Amino acid sequence: MRLTTRGRYAVTAMLDLALHGDKGPISLADISQRQEISLSYLEQLFAKLRQMDLVSSVRGPGGGYRLSRDCTAINVAEIIDAVNESIDATSCNGKGNCQNGGVCLTHYLWDDLSQQIHRFLSGITLDSLVQQQEVRPVMLSGAE
Amino acid sequence: MRLTTRGRYAVTAMLDLALHGDKGPISLADISQRQEISLSYLEQLFAKLRQMDLVSSVRGPGGGYRLSRDCTAINVAEIIDAVNESIDATSCNGKGNCQNGGVCLTHYLWDDLSQQIHRFLSGITLDSLVQQQEVRPVMLSGAE
DNA sequence: TAAATAACATAGTTTTTTAGTCGGAATTAC
DNA sequence: GTAATTCCGACTAAAAAACTATGTTATTTA
C-alpha cells in the first residue's frame, strides 16, 4: 500500500485549486510557490490528474488548470487513485492469490482495511476540505 | 505512511505463532517454511517484536518464540507499530509543523485518516484473526 | 509576427526504503 | 562437544519515490 507525499501533494494541489479556482485557471507555478512543491513534479502529477479527468487545462499565457467538476463532486480517494497506483493494502492487489494461488493467512484483514480506508477517503470531498479550511484557523500557508 | 510487506509479514508471523503456539515455542525456521518468508528477515522482524515485548524467546534446541501475552490481548496495530516506524499518514509525524512550522493545508485530513486506520487495526486482535481463520474456509495455504 | 507564457512530454538522477544476505556469536538441550 | 536455535551487526541489491533537466507545443499579447 502506498500513501506517500505523492498522494499528499496531489490532494494539496487540488485543494489549492479549489481554494483559488474562482479567479480563472491557476498556473502550476502559483501552486508550486504557495505549496512549496517542485514545478516539474507538479507537472507530472497533473498529467495524471488530467488523464483521470479531474482537472482540465488551458494553455498559453494566463492559462493553467481548473477543476473539471464542482468541488462537491471530487473526493480524496479519486485524487489519490489518480496519482498513486492504488490504496490497496493486500500484497496480491485484491486478487486473492497471495500464497500459492490461494489467499494468504491475512488476506481478508488487508482487504478489509483497504475498503475501510477507501470508504473514509471517498467520503471526503474537496468541498468539505474547503469548509474545514474556513473554520479552522489557517496559521499561515501564504500570508506572513 | 508505510504499510508494506514488512508489516504484513509481521502480522502473518504473529498469527502463525497464535495458531501453532500451543505446542510450545515455535522456531523461526518453521514459520519461514510455512509462510514463505526468509529466515534472516524474520530474525530482524522478531528482534523488534521482542523489543516491544510482543513475543518472548527460548534459545537453544527446541527453542523458538511464543506470544508474550494471550492472543486476545495483542492487536494488529501494535504489531505494525513494532516493525514499521508508524502508521502515521501525515508528513510531519503528527507534529503539525508541515509547512513553515505551521500545519499544511491537508494536515487534519491525514491526521484524521491516521486515527481512523489506527482505530481499525487496534480493534483487531490476534485472537479474532484466529477465529476468522477457523470460520472462513482456508482455500489452500498448505493443502491442495 | 515575435516574444512570452504556460501546458505537455520524456528521460535521467538522486535519495530513501525495502527486502534480503552474510558471517558469526551466545545459549542451551542432548 | 555438537547441533539447534536465538541473537547481532553490517552489508548489498533492487525498487520506489522524489526530484531535475531539457526540450516541444499551443496560445496569448504586444
Short mmCIF file of C-alpha atoms (C1' of nucleotides) in Angstrom, two decimals:
data_model
loop_
_atom_site.label_atom_id
_atom_site.label_comp_id
_atom_site.label_asym_id
_atom_site.label_seq_id
_atom_site.Cartn_x
_atom_site.Cartn_y
_atom_site.Cartn_z
CA MET A 1 0.00 0.00 0.00
CA ARG A 2 1.25 3.41 -0.84
CA LEU A 3 0.26 6.62 0.79
CA THR A 4 3.19 8.93 0.46
CA THR A 5 3.98 12.54 -0.32
CA ARG A 6 2.84 11.95 -3.89
CA GLY A 7 -0.75 11.46 -2.81
CA ARG A 8 -0.46 14.24 -0.26
CA TYR A 9 0.92 16.63 -2.86
CA ALA A 10 -1.88 15.79 -5.25
CA VAL A 11 -4.58 16.42 -2.67
CA THR A 12 -2.89 19.60 -1.51
CA ALA A 13 -2.62 20.90 -5.06
CA MET A 14 -6.23 20.06 -5.80
CA LEU A 15 -7.30 21.82 -2.64
CA ASP A 16 -5.27 24.83 -3.70
CA LEU A 17 -7.18 24.77 -6.98
CA ALA A 18 -10.46 24.57 -5.14
CA LEU A 19 -9.49 27.49 -2.93
CA HIS A 20 -8.24 29.79 -5.69
CA GLY A 21 -10.01 28.43 -8.75
CA ASP A 22 -12.71 31.10 -8.81
CA LYS A 23 -10.23 33.54 -10.33
CA GLY A 24 -9.89 31.59 -13.57
CA PRO A 25 -7.30 28.94 -14.31
CA ILE A 26 -4.44 28.60 -11.86
CA SER A 27 -0.92 28.03 -13.11
CA LEU A 28 1.23 25.32 -11.64
CA ALA A 29 3.84 27.99 -10.95
CA ASP A 30 1.41 29.58 -8.49
CA ILE A 31 0.66 26.30 -6.77
CA SER A 32 4.34 25.48 -6.73
CA GLN A 33 5.08 28.71 -4.85
CA ARG A 34 2.18 28.56 -2.44
CA GLN A 35 2.51 24.89 -1.54
CA GLU A 36 6.27 24.55 -1.89
CA ILE A 37 6.13 21.70 -4.39
CA SER A 38 8.59 21.46 -7.26
CA LEU A 39 7.07 22.67 -10.53
CA SER A 40 8.28 19.74 -12.59
CA TYR A 41 6.92 17.33 -10.07
CA LEU A 42 3.56 19.08 -10.13
CA GLU A 43 3.54 18.80 -13.90
CA GLN A 44 3.91 15.06 -13.63
CA LEU A 45 1.13 14.80 -11.09
CA PHE A 46 -1.20 16.97 -13.12
CA ALA A 47 -0.61 14.89 -16.21
CA LYS A 48 -2.22 12.02 -14.33
CA LEU A 49 -4.95 14.15 -12.80
CA ARG A 50 -5.82 15.32 -16.29
CA GLN A 51 -5.86 11.79 -17.66
CA MET A 52 -8.38 10.88 -15.00
CA ASP A 53 -10.38 13.95 -15.93
CA LEU A 54 -10.11 15.55 -12.52
CA VAL A 55 -8.73 18.78 -13.95
CA SER A 56 -8.82 20.48 -17.32
CA SER A 57 -6.08 22.68 -18.71
CA VAL A 58 -5.79 25.98 -20.55
CA ARG A 59 -2.55 26.52 -22.41
CA GLY A 60 -0.74 29.74 -23.13
CA PRO A 61 -0.31 32.92 -21.10
CA GLY A 62 -2.91 33.30 -18.39
CA GLY A 63 -3.56 29.61 -18.67
CA GLY A 64 -3.40 26.94 -16.04
CA TYR A 65 -5.66 24.32 -14.58
CA ARG A 66 -9.15 24.27 -13.21
CA LEU A 67 -11.20 21.55 -11.60
CA SER A 68 -13.16 19.72 -14.23
CA ARG A 69 -16.05 19.17 -11.83
CA ASP A 70 -17.57 21.02 -8.93
CA CYS A 71 -15.57 20.56 -5.77
CA THR A 72 -18.54 18.88 -4.13
CA ALA A 73 -18.18 16.13 -6.74
CA ILE A 74 -14.50 15.32 -6.30
CA ASN A 75 -13.36 13.16 -3.41
CA VAL A 76 -9.95 12.47 -1.97
CA ALA A 77 -9.89 8.79 -2.88
CA GLU A 78 -10.18 9.64 -6.56
CA ILE A 79 -7.28 12.03 -6.36
CA ILE A 80 -5.00 9.53 -4.67
CA ASP A 81 -6.08 6.79 -7.05
CA ALA A 82 -5.17 9.07 -9.95
CA VAL A 83 -1.56 9.66 -8.92
CA ASN A 84 -0.77 6.62 -6.80
CA GLU A 85 -1.32 3.22 -8.27
CA SER A 86 -3.88 2.33 -5.66
CA ILE A 87 -4.69 2.40 -1.99
CA ASP A 88 -4.85 -1.35 -1.78
CA ALA A 89 -3.17 -2.88 1.26
CA THR A 90 -3.09 -6.51 0.14
CA SER A 91 0.03 -7.99 -1.42
CA CYS A 92 -1.97 -9.53 -4.24
CA ASN A 93 -3.83 -6.36 -5.22
CA GLY A 94 -7.06 -7.86 -4.07
CA LYS A 95 -6.76 -10.87 -6.34
CA GLY A 96 -6.55 -13.40 -3.53
CA ASN A 97 -3.63 -15.36 -4.95
CA CYS A 98 -1.20 -14.22 -2.25
CA GLN A 99 0.13 -17.66 -1.39
CA ASN A 100 0.43 -20.47 -3.89
CA GLY A 101 -2.50 -19.13 -5.83
CA GLY A 102 -4.75 -19.05 -2.77
CA VAL A 103 -5.41 -16.41 -0.14
CA CYS A 104 -2.71 -15.92 2.47
CA LEU A 105 -3.42 -16.00 6.20
CA THR A 106 -4.00 -12.28 6.45
CA HIS A 107 -5.62 -11.58 3.12
CA TYR A 108 -9.02 -10.65 4.47
CA LEU A 109 -7.51 -8.38 7.08
CA TRP A 110 -5.76 -6.24 4.45
CA ASP A 111 -8.72 -6.41 2.17
CA ASP A 112 -11.00 -5.12 4.91
CA LEU A 113 -8.51 -2.41 5.81
CA SER A 114 -8.28 -1.27 2.20
CA GLN A 115 -12.03 -0.99 1.98
CA GLN A 116 -12.09 0.90 5.26
CA ILE A 117 -9.54 3.43 4.05
CA HIS A 118 -11.21 3.78 0.70
CA ARG A 119 -14.58 4.35 2.28
CA PHE A 120 -13.12 7.01 4.56
CA LEU A 121 -11.30 8.88 1.83
CA SER A 122 -14.08 8.71 -0.71
CA GLY A 123 -16.41 10.25 1.85
CA ILE A 124 -14.32 13.39 1.93
CA THR A 125 -14.89 15.86 -0.88
CA LEU A 126 -12.68 18.76 -1.86
CA ASP A 127 -15.54 20.97 -0.80
CA SER A 128 -15.55 19.58 2.71
CA LEU A 129 -11.83 20.32 2.93
CA VAL A 130 -12.50 23.87 1.82
CA GLN A 131 -15.16 24.26 4.50
CA GLN A 132 -12.82 22.91 7.11
CA GLN A 133 -10.19 25.35 5.94
CA GLU A 134 -12.52 28.26 6.59
CA VAL A 135 -13.40 27.09 10.05
CA ARG A 136 -10.03 26.01 11.31
CA PRO A 137 -7.66 28.98 11.62
CA VAL A 138 -5.19 28.89 8.74
CA MET A 139 -1.97 29.52 10.61
CA LEU A 140 -0.02 30.82 7.64
CA SER A 141 0.18 29.00 4.29
CA GLY A 142 0.71 32.03 2.10
CA ALA A 143 0.41 35.01 4.38
CA GLU A 144 3.13 36.03 6.81
CA MET B 1 2.75 6.33 5.76
CA ARG B 2 4.10 2.89 5.38
CA LEU B 3 2.12 -0.28 5.14
CA THR B 4 4.20 -2.74 3.18
CA THR B 5 5.19 -6.37 3.21
CA ARG B 6 7.16 -5.74 6.39
CA GLY B 7 4.02 -5.11 8.40
CA ARG B 8 2.19 -7.88 6.58
CA TYR B 9 4.98 -10.35 7.29
CA ALA B 10 4.98 -9.42 10.94
CA VAL B 11 1.24 -9.91 11.33
CA THR B 12 1.36 -13.14 9.37
CA ALA B 13 4.18 -14.48 11.51
CA MET B 14 2.42 -13.50 14.72
CA LEU B 15 -0.74 -15.16 13.52
CA ASP B 16 1.28 -18.28 12.73
CA LEU B 17 2.53 -18.18 16.32
CA ALA B 18 -1.00 -17.82 17.60
CA LEU B 19 -2.15 -20.76 15.51
CA HIS B 20 0.67 -23.14 16.43
CA GLY B 21 1.89 -21.73 19.73
CA ASP B 22 0.09 -24.27 21.88
CA LYS B 23 2.76 -26.83 21.05
CA GLY B 24 5.49 -24.93 22.85
CA PRO B 25 7.88 -22.40 21.35
CA ILE B 26 7.89 -22.15 17.55
CA SER B 27 11.15 -21.76 15.68
CA LEU B 28 11.53 -19.13 13.02
CA ALA B 29 12.61 -21.88 10.65
CA ASP B 30 9.10 -23.35 10.92
CA ILE B 31 7.43 -20.02 10.29
CA SER B 32 9.83 -19.35 7.44
CA GLN B 33 8.77 -22.58 5.74
CA ARG B 34 5.06 -22.28 6.35
CA GLN B 35 4.71 -18.62 5.45
CA GLU B 36 7.44 -18.44 2.82
CA ILE B 37 9.35 -15.64 4.48
CA SER B 38 13.14 -15.52 4.51
CA LEU B 39 14.59 -16.71 7.82
CA SER B 40 17.08 -13.87 8.17
CA TYR B 41 14.37 -11.37 7.51
CA LEU B 42 12.15 -12.97 10.13
CA GLU B 43 15.01 -12.68 12.60
CA GLN B 44 15.13 -8.95 12.05
CA LEU B 45 11.41 -8.59 12.49
CA PHE B 46 11.33 -10.69 15.64
CA ALA B 47 14.13 -8.64 17.16
CA LYS B 48 11.75 -5.70 17.06
CA LEU B 49 8.76 -7.71 18.19
CA ARG B 50 10.77 -8.87 21.15
CA GLN B 51 11.90 -5.35 21.99
CA MET B 52 8.27 -4.32 22.15
CA ASP B 53 7.57 -7.31 24.34
CA LEU B 54 5.10 -8.89 21.94
CA VAL B 55 6.98 -12.18 21.92
CA SER B 56 9.42 -13.93 24.22
CA SER B 57 12.17 -16.22 23.10
CA VAL B 58 13.66 -19.52 24.16
CA ARG B 59 17.18 -20.17 22.93
CA GLY B 60 18.82 -23.43 22.12
CA PRO B 61 17.50 -26.59 20.50
CA GLY B 62 13.73 -26.95 20.71
CA GLY B 63 13.59 -23.23 21.34
CA GLY B 64 11.76 -20.58 19.43
CA TYR B 65 9.25 -17.87 20.11
CA ARG B 66 5.95 -17.67 21.87
CA LEU B 67 3.49 -14.84 22.33
CA SER B 68 4.26 -12.95 25.49
CA ARG B 69 0.59 -12.25 26.09
CA ASP B 70 -2.65 -14.00 25.39
CA CYS B 71 -3.73 -13.61 21.79
CA THR B 72 -6.84 -11.77 22.92
CA ALA B 73 -4.55 -9.07 24.29
CA ILE B 74 -2.43 -8.42 21.19
CA ASN B 75 -3.81 -6.28 18.40
CA VAL B 76 -2.65 -5.72 14.86
CA ALA B 77 -1.80 -2.04 15.32
CA GLU B 78 0.78 -2.93 17.95
CA ILE B 79 2.43 -5.42 15.66
CA ILE B 80 2.72 -2.99 12.79
CA ASP B 81 3.92 -0.26 15.09
CA ALA B 82 6.63 -2.58 16.33
CA VAL B 83 8.16 -3.31 12.93
CA ASN B 84 7.15 -0.31 10.87
CA GLU B 85 8.02 3.08 12.24
CA SER B 86 4.40 4.08 12.44
CA ILE B 87 1.14 4.08 10.60
CA ASP B 88 1.00 7.86 10.60
CA ALA B 89 -0.13 9.38 7.32
CA THR B 90 0.96 12.97 7.94
CA SER B 91 4.23 14.27 6.58
CA CYS B 92 5.14 15.84 9.93
CA ASN B 93 4.53 12.72 12.01
CA GLY B 94 1.62 14.38 13.69
CA LYS B 95 3.67 17.32 14.90
CA GLY B 96 1.80 19.91 12.88
CA ASN B 97 4.86 21.72 11.56
CA CYS B 98 4.37 20.53 7.98
CA GLN B 99 4.72 23.92 6.34
CA ASN B 100 6.95 26.65 7.69
CA GLY B 101 6.42 25.40 11.20
CA GLY B 102 2.63 25.52 10.89
CA VAL B 103 0.11 22.98 9.74
CA CYS B 104 -0.15 22.41 6.00
CA LEU B 105 -3.44 22.60 4.12
CA THR B 106 -4.17 18.92 4.44
CA HIS B 107 -2.73 18.19 7.86
CA TYR B 108 -6.00 17.47 9.56
CA LEU B 109 -7.10 15.19 6.76
CA TRP B 110 -4.09 12.91 7.17
CA ASP B 111 -4.26 13.15 10.91
CA ASP B 112 -7.88 12.04 10.86
CA LEU B 113 -7.06 9.24 8.45
CA SER B 114 -4.23 8.02 10.64
CA GLN B 115 -6.52 7.88 13.62
CA GLN B 116 -9.10 6.05 11.57
CA ILE B 117 -6.61 3.41 10.47
CA HIS B 118 -5.20 3.06 13.94
CA ARG B 119 -8.61 2.63 15.46
CA PHE B 120 -9.46 -0.02 12.89
CA LEU B 121 -6.27 -2.01 13.34
CA SER B 122 -6.18 -1.78 17.10
CA GLY B 123 -9.69 -3.19 17.21
CA ILE B 124 -8.47 -6.42 15.65
CA THR B 125 -6.81 -8.89 17.97
CA LEU B 126 -4.73 -11.89 17.01
CA ASP B 127 -7.48 -13.97 18.53
CA SER B 128 -10.10 -12.53 16.21
CA LEU B 129 -7.86 -13.41 13.27
CA VAL B 130 -7.61 -16.96 14.57
CA GLN B 131 -11.40 -17.19 14.85
CA GLN B 132 -11.79 -15.85 11.34
CA GLN B 133 -9.31 -18.45 10.16
CA GLU B 134 -11.45 -21.21 11.55
CA VAL B 135 -14.65 -19.88 10.04
CA ARG B 136 -13.55 -18.83 6.60
CA PRO B 137 -12.58 -21.82 4.52
CA VAL B 138 -8.82 -21.80 4.16
CA MET B 139 -8.68 -22.33 0.41
CA LEU B 140 -5.29 -23.94 0.45
CA SER B 141 -2.29 -22.38 2.20
CA GLY B 142 -0.73 -25.77 2.60
CA ALA B 143 -3.37 -28.16 1.33
CA GLU B 144 -4.15 -28.69 -2.37
"C1'" DT C 1 4.90 38.02 -36.44
"C1'" DA C 2 7.78 37.69 -32.49
"C1'" DA C 3 8.11 37.04 -27.75
"C1'" DA C 4 6.40 35.43 -23.64
"C1'" DT C 5 3.80 32.13 -21.03
"C1'" DA C 6 2.29 28.04 -19.74
"C1'" DA C 7 0.99 23.24 -20.57
"C1'" DC C 8 2.86 18.89 -22.27
"C1'" DA C 9 6.33 15.14 -22.69
"C1'" DT C 10 10.12 12.28 -21.59
"C1'" DA C 11 14.36 10.95 -19.92
"C1'" DG C 12 17.53 10.88 -16.37
"C1'" DT C 13 19.41 11.45 -11.44
"C1'" DT C 14 19.48 11.17 -6.61
"C1'" DT C 15 17.87 9.60 -2.36
"C1'" DT C 16 15.46 6.59 0.54
"C1'" DT C 17 13.39 2.39 1.74
"C1'" DT C 18 12.69 -2.33 1.45
"C1'" DA C 19 13.90 -6.82 1.34
"C1'" DG C 20 17.15 -9.81 1.80
"C1'" DT C 21 22.08 -11.75 2.57
"C1'" DC C 22 26.06 -12.99 5.21
"C1'" DG C 23 29.02 -14.28 8.84
"C1'" DG C 24 29.43 -15.00 13.09
"C1'" DA C 25 28.49 -15.07 18.39
"C1'" DA C 26 25.77 -16.61 22.50
"C1'" DT C 27 22.79 -20.02 24.61
"C1'" DT C 28 21.12 -24.47 25.69
"C1'" DA C 29 19.35 -29.39 25.02
"C1'" DC C 30 21.10 -33.69 24.30
"C1'" DG D 1 31.07 -31.26 22.41
"C1'" DT D 2 27.78 -30.81 18.89
"C1'" DA D 3 23.79 -29.28 16.90
"C1'" DA D 4 19.85 -26.28 17.06
"C1'" DT D 5 18.38 -22.22 17.91
"C1'" DT D 6 18.22 -17.21 19.00
"C1'" DC D 7 20.83 -13.00 18.65
"C1'" DC D 8 23.58 -9.24 16.41
"C1'" DG D 9 25.51 -6.08 13.14
"C1'" DA D 10 26.98 -4.92 8.91
"C1'" DC D 11 26.39 -5.18 4.20
"C1'" DT D 12 24.03 -5.33 -0.57
"C1'" DA D 13 20.75 -5.33 -4.34
"C1'" DA D 14 16.71 -3.79 -6.12
"C1'" DA D 15 12.89 -0.99 -6.19
"C1'" DA D 16 10.41 3.04 -5.48
"C1'" DA D 17 9.94 7.87 -4.53
"C1'" DA D 18 11.24 12.36 -5.18
"C1'" DC D 19 13.13 15.42 -7.87
"C1'" DT D 20 15.76 17.56 -12.02
"C1'" DA D 21 16.61 18.70 -16.71
"C1'" DT D 22 15.61 19.63 -21.31
"C1'" DG D 23 13.02 20.25 -24.53
"C1'" DT D 24 8.34 20.77 -27.53
"C1'" DT D 25 3.78 22.65 -28.45
"C1'" DA D 26 -0.12 25.67 -28.01
"C1'" DT D 27 -1.86 30.25 -27.10
"C1'" DT D 28 -1.97 34.98 -25.92
"C1'" DT D 29 -0.40 39.54 -26.32
"C1'" DA D 30 2.21 43.35 -27.85
#
